[in-house]
Short mmCIF file of C-alpha atoms and ligand atoms in Angstrom, two decimals:
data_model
loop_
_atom_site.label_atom_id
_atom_site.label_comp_id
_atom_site.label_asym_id
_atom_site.label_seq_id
_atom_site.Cartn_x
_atom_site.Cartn_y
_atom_site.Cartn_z
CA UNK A 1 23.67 55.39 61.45
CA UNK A 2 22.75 54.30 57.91
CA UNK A 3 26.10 52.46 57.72
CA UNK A 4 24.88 50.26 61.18
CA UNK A 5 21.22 49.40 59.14
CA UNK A 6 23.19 47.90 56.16
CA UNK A 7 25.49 45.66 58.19
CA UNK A 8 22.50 44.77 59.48
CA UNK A 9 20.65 43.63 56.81
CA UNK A 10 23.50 42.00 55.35
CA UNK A 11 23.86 39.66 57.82
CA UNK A 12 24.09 35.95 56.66
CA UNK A 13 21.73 33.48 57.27
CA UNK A 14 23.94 30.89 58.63
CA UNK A 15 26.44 32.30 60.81
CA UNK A 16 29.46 29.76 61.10
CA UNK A 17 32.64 29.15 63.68
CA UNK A 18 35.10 28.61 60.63
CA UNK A 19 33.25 31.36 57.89
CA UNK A 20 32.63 34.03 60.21
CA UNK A 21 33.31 34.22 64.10
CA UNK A 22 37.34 33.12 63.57
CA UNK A 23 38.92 35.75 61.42
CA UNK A 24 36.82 38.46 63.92
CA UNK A 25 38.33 36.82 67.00
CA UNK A 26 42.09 36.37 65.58
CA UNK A 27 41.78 39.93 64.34
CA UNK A 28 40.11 41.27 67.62
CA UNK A 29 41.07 38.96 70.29
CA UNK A 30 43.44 36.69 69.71
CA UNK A 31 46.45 39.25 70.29
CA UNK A 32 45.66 39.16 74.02
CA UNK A 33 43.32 35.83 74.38
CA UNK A 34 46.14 33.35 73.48
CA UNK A 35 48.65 32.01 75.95
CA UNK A 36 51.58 34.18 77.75
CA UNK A 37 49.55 36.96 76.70
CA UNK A 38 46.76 39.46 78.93
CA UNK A 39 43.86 38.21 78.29
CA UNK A 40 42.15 35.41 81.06
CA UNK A 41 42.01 32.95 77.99
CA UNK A 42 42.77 31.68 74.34
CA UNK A 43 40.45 32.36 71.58
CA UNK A 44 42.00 30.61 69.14
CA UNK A 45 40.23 26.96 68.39
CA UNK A 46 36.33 26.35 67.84
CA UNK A 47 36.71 24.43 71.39
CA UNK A 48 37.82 27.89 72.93
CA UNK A 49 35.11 30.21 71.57
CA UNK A 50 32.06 27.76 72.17
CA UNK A 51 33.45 27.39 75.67
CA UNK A 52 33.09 31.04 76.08
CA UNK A 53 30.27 32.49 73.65
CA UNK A 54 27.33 33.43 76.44
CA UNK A 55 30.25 35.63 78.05
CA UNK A 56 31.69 36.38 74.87
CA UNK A 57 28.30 37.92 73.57
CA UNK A 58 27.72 39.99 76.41
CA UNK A 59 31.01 41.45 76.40
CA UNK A 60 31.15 42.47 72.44
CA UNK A 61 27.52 43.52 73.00
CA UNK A 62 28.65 45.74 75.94
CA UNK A 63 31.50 47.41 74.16
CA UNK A 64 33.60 45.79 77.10
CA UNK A 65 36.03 44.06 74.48
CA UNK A 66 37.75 44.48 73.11
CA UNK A 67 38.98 47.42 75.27
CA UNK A 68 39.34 50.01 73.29
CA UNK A 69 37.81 53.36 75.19
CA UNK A 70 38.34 55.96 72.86
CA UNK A 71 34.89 56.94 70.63
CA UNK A 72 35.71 56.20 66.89
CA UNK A 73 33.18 58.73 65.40
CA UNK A 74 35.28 61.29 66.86
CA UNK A 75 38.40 60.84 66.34
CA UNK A 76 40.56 57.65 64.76
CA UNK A 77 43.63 56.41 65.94
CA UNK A 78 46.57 53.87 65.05
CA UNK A 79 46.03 50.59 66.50
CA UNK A 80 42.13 50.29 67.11
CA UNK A 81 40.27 47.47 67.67
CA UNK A 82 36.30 48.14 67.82
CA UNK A 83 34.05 45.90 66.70
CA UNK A 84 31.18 47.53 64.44
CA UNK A 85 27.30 47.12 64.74
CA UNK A 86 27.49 44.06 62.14
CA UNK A 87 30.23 42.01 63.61
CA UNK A 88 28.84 42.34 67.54
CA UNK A 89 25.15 41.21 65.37
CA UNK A 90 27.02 38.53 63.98
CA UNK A 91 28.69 36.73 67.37
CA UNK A 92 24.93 37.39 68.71
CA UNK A 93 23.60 35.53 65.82
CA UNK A 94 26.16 32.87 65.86
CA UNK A 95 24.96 32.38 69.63
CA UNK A 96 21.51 32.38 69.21
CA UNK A 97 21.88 29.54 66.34
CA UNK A 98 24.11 27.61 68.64
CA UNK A 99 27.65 27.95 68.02
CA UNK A 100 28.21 25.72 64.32
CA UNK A 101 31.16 25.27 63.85
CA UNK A 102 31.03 24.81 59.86
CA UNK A 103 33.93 23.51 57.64
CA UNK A 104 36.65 24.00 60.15
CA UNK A 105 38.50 21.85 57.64
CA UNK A 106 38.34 24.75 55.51
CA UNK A 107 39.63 27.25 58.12
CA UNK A 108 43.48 28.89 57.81
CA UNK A 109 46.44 28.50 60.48
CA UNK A 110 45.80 30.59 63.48
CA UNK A 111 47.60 33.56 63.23
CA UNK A 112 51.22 33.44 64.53
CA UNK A 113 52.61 36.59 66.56
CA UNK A 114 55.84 37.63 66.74
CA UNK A 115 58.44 36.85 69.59
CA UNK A 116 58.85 38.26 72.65
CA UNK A 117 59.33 42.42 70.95
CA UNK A 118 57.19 43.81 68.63
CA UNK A 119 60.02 46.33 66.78
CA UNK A 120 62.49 43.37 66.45
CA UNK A 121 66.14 43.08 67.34
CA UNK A 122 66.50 45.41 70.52
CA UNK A 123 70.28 47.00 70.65
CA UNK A 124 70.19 47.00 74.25
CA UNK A 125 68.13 45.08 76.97
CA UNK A 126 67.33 46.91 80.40
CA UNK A 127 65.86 44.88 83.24
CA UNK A 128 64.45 45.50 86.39
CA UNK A 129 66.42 44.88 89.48
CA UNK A 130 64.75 41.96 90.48
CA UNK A 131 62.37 39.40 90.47
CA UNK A 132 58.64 40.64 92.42
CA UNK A 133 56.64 38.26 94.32
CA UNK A 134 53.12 38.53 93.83
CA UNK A 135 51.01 36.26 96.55
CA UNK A 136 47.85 34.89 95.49
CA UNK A 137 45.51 36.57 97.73
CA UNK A 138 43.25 38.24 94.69
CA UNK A 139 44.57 41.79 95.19
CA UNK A 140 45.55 44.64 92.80
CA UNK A 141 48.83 45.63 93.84
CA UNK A 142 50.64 49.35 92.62
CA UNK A 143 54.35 49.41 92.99
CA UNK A 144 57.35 51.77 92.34
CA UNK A 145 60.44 50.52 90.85
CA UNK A 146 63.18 51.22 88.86
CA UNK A 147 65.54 49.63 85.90
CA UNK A 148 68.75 51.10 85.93
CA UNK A 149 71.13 50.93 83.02
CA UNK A 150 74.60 52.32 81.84
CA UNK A 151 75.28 52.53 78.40
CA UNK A 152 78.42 53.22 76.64
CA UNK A 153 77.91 56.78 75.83
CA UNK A 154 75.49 59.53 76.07
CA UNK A 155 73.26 58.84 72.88
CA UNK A 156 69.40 58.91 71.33
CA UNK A 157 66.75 56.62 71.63
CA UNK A 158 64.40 55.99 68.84
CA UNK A 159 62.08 53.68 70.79
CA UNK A 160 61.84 52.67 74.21
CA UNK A 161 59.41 48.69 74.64
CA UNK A 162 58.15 47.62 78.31
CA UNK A 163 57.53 44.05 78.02
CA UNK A 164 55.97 42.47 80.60
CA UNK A 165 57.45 39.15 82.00
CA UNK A 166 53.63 38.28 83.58
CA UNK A 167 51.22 39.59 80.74
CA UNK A 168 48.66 37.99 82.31
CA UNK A 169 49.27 40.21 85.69
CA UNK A 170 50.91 43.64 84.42
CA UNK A 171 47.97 45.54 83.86
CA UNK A 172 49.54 48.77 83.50
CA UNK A 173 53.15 50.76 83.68
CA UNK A 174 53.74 54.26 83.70
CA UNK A 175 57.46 54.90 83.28
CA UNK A 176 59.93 58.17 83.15
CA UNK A 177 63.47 58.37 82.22
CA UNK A 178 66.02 59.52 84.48
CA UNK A 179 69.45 60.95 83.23
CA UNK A 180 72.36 61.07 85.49
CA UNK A 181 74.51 64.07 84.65
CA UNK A 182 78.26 63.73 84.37
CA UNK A 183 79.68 62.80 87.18
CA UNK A 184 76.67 63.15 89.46
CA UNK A 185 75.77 59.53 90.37
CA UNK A 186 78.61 57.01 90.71
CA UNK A 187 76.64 53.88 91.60
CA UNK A 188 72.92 53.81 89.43
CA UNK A 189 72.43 49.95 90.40
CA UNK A 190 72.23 49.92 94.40
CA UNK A 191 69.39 50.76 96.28
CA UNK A 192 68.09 49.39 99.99
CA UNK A 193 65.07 48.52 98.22
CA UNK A 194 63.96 47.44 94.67
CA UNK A 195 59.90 47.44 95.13
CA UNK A 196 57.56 50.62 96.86
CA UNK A 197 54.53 49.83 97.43
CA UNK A 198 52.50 53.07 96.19
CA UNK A 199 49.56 53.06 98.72
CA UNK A 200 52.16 53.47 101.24
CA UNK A 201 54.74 55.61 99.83
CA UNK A 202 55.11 57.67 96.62
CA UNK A 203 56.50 60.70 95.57
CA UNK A 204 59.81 61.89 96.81
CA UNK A 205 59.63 58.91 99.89
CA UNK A 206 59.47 56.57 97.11
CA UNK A 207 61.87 57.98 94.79
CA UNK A 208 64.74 57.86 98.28
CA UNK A 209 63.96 54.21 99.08
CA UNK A 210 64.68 53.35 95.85
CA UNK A 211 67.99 55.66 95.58
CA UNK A 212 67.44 57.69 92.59
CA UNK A 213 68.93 60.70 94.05
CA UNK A 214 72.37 61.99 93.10
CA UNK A 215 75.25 61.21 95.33
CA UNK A 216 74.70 65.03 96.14
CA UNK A 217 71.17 64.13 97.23
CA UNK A 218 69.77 66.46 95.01
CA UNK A 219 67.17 65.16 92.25
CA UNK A 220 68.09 64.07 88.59
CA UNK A 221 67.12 65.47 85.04
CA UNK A 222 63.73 63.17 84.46
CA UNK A 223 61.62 62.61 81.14
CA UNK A 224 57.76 62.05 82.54
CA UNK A 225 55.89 59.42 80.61
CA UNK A 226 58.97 58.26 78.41
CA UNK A 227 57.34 54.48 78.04
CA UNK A 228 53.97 53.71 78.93
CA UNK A 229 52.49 49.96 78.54
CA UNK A 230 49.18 48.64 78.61
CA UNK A 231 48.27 45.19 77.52
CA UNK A 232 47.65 45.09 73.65
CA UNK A 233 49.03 48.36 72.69
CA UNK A 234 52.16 48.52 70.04
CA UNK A 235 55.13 50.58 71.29
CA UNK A 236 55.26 53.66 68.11
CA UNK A 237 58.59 53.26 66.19
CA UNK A 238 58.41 57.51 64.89
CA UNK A 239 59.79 58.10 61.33
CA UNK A 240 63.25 59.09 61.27
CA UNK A 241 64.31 61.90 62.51
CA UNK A 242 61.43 62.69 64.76
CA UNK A 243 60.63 62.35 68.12
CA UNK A 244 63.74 60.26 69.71
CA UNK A 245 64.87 60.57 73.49
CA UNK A 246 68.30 61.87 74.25
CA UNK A 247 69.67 59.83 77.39
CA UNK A 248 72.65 59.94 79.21
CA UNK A 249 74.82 57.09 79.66
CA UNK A 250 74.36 56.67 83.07
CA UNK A 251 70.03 56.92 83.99
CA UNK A 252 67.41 54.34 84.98
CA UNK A 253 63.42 53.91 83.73
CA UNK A 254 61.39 55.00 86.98
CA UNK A 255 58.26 52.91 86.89
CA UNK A 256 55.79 55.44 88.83
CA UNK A 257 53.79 53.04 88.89
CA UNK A 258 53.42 49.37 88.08
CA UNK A 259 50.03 47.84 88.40
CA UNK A 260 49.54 44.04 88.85
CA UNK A 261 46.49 42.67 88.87
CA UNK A 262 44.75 39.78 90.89
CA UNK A 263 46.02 36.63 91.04
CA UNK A 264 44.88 33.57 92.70
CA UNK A 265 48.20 31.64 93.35
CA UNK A 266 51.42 33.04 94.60
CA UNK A 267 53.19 33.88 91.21
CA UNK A 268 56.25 36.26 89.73
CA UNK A 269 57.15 39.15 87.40
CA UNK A 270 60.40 40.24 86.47
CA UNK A 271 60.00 42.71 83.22
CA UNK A 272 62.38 44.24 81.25
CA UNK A 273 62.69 47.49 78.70
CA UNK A 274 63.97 47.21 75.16
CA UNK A 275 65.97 49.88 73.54
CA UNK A 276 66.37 50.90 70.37
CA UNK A 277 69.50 53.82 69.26
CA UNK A 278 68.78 56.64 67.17
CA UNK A 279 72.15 56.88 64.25
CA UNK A 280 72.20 60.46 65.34
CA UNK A 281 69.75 63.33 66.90
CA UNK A 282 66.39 63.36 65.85
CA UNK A 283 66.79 66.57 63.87
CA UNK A 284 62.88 67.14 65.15
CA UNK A 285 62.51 66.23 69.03
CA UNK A 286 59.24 65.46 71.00
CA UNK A 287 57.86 67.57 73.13
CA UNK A 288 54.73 67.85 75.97
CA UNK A 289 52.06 69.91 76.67
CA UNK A 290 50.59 69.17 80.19
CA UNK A 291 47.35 69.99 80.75
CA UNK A 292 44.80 69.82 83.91
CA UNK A 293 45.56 69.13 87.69
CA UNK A 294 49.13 70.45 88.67
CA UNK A 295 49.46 71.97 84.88
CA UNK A 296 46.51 74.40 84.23
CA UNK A 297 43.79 75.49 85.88
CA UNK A 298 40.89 73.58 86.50
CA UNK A 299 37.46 75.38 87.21
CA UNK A 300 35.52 74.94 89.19
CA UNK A 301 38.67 73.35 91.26
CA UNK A 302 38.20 69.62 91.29
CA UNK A 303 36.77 68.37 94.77
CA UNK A 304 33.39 66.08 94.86
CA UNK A 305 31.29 65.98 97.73
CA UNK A 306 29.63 62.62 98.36
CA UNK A 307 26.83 61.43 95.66
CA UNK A 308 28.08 64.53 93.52
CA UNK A 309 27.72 64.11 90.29
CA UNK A 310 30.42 67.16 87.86
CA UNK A 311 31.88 68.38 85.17
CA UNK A 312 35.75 70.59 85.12
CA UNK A 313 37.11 72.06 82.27
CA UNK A 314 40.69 73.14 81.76
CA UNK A 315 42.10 74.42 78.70
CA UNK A 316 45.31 75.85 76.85
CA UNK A 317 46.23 78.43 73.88
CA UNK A 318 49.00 77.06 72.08
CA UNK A 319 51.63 80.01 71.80
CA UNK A 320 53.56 78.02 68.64
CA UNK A 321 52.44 75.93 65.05
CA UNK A 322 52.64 72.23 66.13
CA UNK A 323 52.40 68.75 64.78
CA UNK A 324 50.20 66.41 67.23
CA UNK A 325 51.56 63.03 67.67
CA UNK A 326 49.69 61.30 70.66
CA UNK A 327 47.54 62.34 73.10
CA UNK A 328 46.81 60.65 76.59
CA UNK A 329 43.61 61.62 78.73
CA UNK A 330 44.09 60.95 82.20
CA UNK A 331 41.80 60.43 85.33
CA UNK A 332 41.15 57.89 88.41
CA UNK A 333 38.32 55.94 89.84
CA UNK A 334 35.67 58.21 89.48
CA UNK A 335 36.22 59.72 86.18
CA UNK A 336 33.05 58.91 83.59
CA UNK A 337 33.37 60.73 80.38
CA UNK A 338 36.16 62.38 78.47
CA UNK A 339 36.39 64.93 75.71
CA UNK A 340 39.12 67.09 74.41
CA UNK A 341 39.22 69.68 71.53
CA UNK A 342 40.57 72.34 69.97
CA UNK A 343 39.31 75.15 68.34
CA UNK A 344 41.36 77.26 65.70
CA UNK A 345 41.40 81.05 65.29
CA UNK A 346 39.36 80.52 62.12
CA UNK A 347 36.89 79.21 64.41
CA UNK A 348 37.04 76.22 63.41
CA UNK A 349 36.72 72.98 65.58
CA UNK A 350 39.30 69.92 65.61
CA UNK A 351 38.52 66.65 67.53
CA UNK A 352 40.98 64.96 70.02
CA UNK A 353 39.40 62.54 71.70
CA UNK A 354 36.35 61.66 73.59
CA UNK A 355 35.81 58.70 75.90
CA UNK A 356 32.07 58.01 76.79
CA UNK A 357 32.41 55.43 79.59
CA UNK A 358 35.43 56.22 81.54
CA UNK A 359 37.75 53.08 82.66
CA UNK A 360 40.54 54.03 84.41
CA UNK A 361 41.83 50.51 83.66
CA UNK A 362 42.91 51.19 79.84
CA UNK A 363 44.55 54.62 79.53
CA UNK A 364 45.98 54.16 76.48
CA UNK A 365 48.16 57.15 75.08
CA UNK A 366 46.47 57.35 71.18
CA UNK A 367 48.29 57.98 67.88
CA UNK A 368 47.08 59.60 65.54
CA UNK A 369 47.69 57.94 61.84
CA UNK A 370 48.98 60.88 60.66
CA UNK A 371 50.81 64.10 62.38
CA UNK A 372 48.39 66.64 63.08
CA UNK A 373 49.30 69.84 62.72
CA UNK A 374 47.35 72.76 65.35
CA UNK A 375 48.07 76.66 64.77
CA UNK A 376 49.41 78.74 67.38
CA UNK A 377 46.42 80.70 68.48
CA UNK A 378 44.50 77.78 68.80
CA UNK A 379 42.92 76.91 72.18
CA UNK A 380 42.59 73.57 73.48
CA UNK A 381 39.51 72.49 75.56
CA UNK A 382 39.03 69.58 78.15
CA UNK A 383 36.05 68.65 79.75
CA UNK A 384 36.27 65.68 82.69
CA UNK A 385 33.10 64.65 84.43
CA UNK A 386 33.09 62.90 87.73
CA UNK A 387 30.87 60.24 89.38
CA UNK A 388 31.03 59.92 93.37
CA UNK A 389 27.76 58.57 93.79
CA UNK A 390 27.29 54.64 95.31
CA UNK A 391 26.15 53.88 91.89
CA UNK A 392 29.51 54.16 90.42
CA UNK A 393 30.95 50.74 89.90
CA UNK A 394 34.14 52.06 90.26
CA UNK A 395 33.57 53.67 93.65
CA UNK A 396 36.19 52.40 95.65
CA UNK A 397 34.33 53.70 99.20
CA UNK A 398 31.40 52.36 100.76
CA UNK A 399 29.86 55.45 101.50
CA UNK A 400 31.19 57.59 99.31
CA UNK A 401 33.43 60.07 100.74
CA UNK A 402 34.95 63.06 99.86
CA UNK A 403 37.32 63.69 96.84
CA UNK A 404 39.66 66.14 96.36
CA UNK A 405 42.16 66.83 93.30
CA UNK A 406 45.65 65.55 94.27
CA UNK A 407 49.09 66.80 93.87
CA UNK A 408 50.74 64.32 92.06
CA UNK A 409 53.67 64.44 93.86
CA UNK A 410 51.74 62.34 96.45
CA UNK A 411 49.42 60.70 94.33
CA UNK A 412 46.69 57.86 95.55
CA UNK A 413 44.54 56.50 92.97
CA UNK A 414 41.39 57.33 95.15
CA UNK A 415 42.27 60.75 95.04
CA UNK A 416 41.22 62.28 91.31
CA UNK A 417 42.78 64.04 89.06
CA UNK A 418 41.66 65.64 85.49
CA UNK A 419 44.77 65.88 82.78
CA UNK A 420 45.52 65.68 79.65
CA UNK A 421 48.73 65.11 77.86
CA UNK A 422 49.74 66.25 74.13
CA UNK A 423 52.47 65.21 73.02
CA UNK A 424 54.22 67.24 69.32
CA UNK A 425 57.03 68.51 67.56
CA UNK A 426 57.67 72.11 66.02
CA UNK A 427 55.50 72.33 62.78
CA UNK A 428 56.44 71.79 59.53
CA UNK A 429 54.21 72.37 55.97
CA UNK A 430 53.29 69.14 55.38
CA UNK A 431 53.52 67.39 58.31
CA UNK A 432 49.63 66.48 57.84
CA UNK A 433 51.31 63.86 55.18
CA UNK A 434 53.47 62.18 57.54
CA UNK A 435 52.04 58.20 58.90
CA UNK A 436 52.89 57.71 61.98
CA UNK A 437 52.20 53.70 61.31
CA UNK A 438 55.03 51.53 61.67
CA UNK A 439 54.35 49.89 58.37
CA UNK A 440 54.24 53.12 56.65
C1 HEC B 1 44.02 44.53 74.67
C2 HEC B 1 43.89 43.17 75.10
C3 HEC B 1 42.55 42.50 74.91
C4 HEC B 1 41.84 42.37 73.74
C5 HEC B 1 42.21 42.90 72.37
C6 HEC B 1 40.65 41.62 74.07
N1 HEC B 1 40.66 41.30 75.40
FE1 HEC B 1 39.22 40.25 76.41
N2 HEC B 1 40.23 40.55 78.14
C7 HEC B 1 41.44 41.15 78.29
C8 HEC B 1 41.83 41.17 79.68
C9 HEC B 1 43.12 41.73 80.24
C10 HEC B 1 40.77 40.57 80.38
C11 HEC B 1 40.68 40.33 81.89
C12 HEC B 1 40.43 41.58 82.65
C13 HEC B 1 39.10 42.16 82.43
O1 HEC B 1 38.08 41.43 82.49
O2 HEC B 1 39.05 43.39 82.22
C14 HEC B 1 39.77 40.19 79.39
C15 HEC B 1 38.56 39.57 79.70
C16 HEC B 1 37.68 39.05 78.76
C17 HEC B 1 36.50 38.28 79.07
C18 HEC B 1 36.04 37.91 80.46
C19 HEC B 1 35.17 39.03 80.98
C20 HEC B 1 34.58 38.70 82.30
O3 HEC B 1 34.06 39.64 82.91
O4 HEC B 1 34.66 37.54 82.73
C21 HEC B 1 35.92 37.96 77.87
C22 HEC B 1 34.68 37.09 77.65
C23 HEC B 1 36.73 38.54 76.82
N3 HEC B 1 37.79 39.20 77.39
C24 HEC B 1 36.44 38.45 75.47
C25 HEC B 1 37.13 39.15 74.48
C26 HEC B 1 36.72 39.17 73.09
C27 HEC B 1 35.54 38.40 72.52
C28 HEC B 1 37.61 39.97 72.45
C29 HEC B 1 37.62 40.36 70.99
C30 HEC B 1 36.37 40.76 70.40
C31 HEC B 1 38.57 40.45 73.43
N4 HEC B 1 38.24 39.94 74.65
C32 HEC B 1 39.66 41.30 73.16
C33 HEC B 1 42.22 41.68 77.27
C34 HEC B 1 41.80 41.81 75.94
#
């Protein structure tokens, strides 16, 4: 990459804490590695970043932080953070000459993040039921749970925020929306339990325990993947008119599921969901196209025998014009690399996104900066590979056994799955115009 030699070259010859190393780490790092916030860490002072610059080195070096999995010469989205060639050569270099500090004198305030939301004001709060223990025994711990609500009316939400009450332990949260129809549900707060545990129970087991049924003990109206959180990643606030969730008064966020980390001491999380109204219906609402395991076919069908080493493809023809807002590639443990793209009926080829070192830990769901629009006719193609050899860092058996696809009704995350989520509206000419930034 000619761009990489420059950077390079153009590296200076005294690399300093205060000229150089602090505006990449409070651009980079500092909106996780500061207190109350994900990351194991601050980076914020000189006294931080010396304290940490062997590990910090390797980690930039390895592409390990900051997380960020997608490949930026394939696709861009909103929201990166990827360090490039010269900035990892710089923290190197700043190592190797022995962490100066320079004219910290010199150096702006720290960067100062806003409160507890990132869209401001909510106009309604939603909590979860109650508070969850988490003992300090070093264990990653899955669980189901739900946040009920009642509002005043049946209505439209522009944005939907999960915010963490342990940042440093929720790792991840996968959440639907359930909407109780008219009459169906008369109490949406009660349930025996407030916390599944998703090794031992999921699907439809879960979803009892925790009462989501109708009084009629059928099952509720439910939006998959209405809020998704991972640590670091902005909540998108759509232009008006677009996108927005219609709820009904009476509904509750499922959170299928809602992955703590390790912790050493015996701690607590009690999170909550911000909402934000829509003044009337989106006039252009959001829609899914599911793609892979349980969706559409995947050949060969997904099973890996031990040590095996494979590829699956999948793919789509989109039967309508539509405008591409996000799109979320999905797999477990054993997934390794990740591309998806679609190829118009000129023949032409359009890149979604590729992933070349698969980490089930940061699934983000990726916005693109502007819609982008795909013709009906178009096919879209997605290639998973698998590895189920020992080798495999993330192998979570010792041998390896063997895998099959799940059904993810009853979904463990050592079973593995290959999907792929789009989410769009209906097409409009010049949609490719419209940011999808929230400081458009
Ligand atoms: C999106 C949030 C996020 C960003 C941005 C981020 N980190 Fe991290 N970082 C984490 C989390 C969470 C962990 C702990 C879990 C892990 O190791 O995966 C971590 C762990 C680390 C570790 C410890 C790794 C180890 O194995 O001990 C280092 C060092 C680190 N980060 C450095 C950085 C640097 C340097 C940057 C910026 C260039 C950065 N991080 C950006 C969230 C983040």
């Amino acid at each position: 990459m000619p761009d990489e030699a420059r950077t390079r070259i153009d590296l200076p010859d005294t690399v300093t804490f205060a000229q150089h190393i602090a505006p990449l780490l409070w651009e980079n790092c500092t909106p996780c590695h500061r207190p109350g916030q994900a990351g194991p860490f601050s980076l914020i002072t000189y006294q931080d970043a010396r304290r940490k610059a062997k590990t910090i080195r390797l980690v930039t070096s390895k592409r390990y932080m900051p997380p960020w999995p997608a490949d930026t010469s394939f696709s861009r989205f909103l929201g990166e953070r990827v360090l490039n060639e010269g900035q990892i050569a710089l923290i190197t270099k700043w190592v190797e000459q022995g962490t100066l500090p320079g004219d910290t004198s010199k150096l702006p305030a720290p960067p100062v993040f806003r409160g507890t939301s990132l869209l401001g004001e909510p106009d309604v709060v939603v909590w979860l039921r109650d508070t969850f223990r988490i003992p300090g025994d070093g264990r990653d711990r899955f669980v189901i749970t739900k946040a009920p609500f009642e509002l005043a009316r049946d209505t439209f939400l522009r944005a939907i925020e999960f915010v963490p009450g342990n940042r440093r332990l929720v790792h991840h949260m996968n959440g639907a929306m359930i909407n109780y129809a008219d009459g169906a549900k008369r109490d949406v707060f009660w349930s025996a339990t407030n916390y599944v545990n998703a090794e031992e129970a999921s699907g439809p087991t879960a979803f009892k325990a925790l009462a989501l049924e109708n009084d009629d003990s059928s099952w509720p109206a439910l939006v998959p993947s209405a809020v998704n959180y991972l640590p670091g990643m902005a909540p998108v606030l759509p232009p008006e008119g677009i996108g927005g969730l219609f709820v009904k008064k009476k509904g509750a966020f499922l959170l299928n599921s809602l992955h703590y980390g390790p912790s050493a001491r015996d701690t607590s999380d009690r999170s909550h969901f911000n909402l934000w109204f829509a003044p009337q219906a989106p006039s252009r609402p959001l829609q899914e196209i599911s793609m892979g395991s349980n969706h559409t076919l995947v050949e060969p069908p997904l099973h890996l025998g031990p040590g095996e080493v494979k590829s699956f493809h999948t793919s789509y023809v989109l039967t309508t014009d539509i405008s591409v807002l996000t799109v979320n590639p999905h797999m477990h443990l054993l997934g390794k690399k990740f591309v998806a793209f679609a190829v118009a009926p000129s023949g032409d080829t359009i890149p979604l996104v590729r992933i070349n070192d698969w980490d089930f830990r940061w699934q983000y769901a990726y916005t693109f900066p502007r819609l982008l629009p795909l013709t009906k006719g178009t096919v879209v193609h997605v290639l998973g590979s698998f590895d189920n050899t020992a080798a495999n860092p993330n192998q979570p058996f010792d041998p390896p056994r063997d895998v099959t696809g799940t059904d993810s009704r009853f979904m463990r995350t050592t079973d593995e799955m290959l999907q792929f989520f789009i989410t769009y509206i209906d097409h409009s000419p010049g949609d490719e115009r419209i940011s999808l930034s929230a400081d458009r």
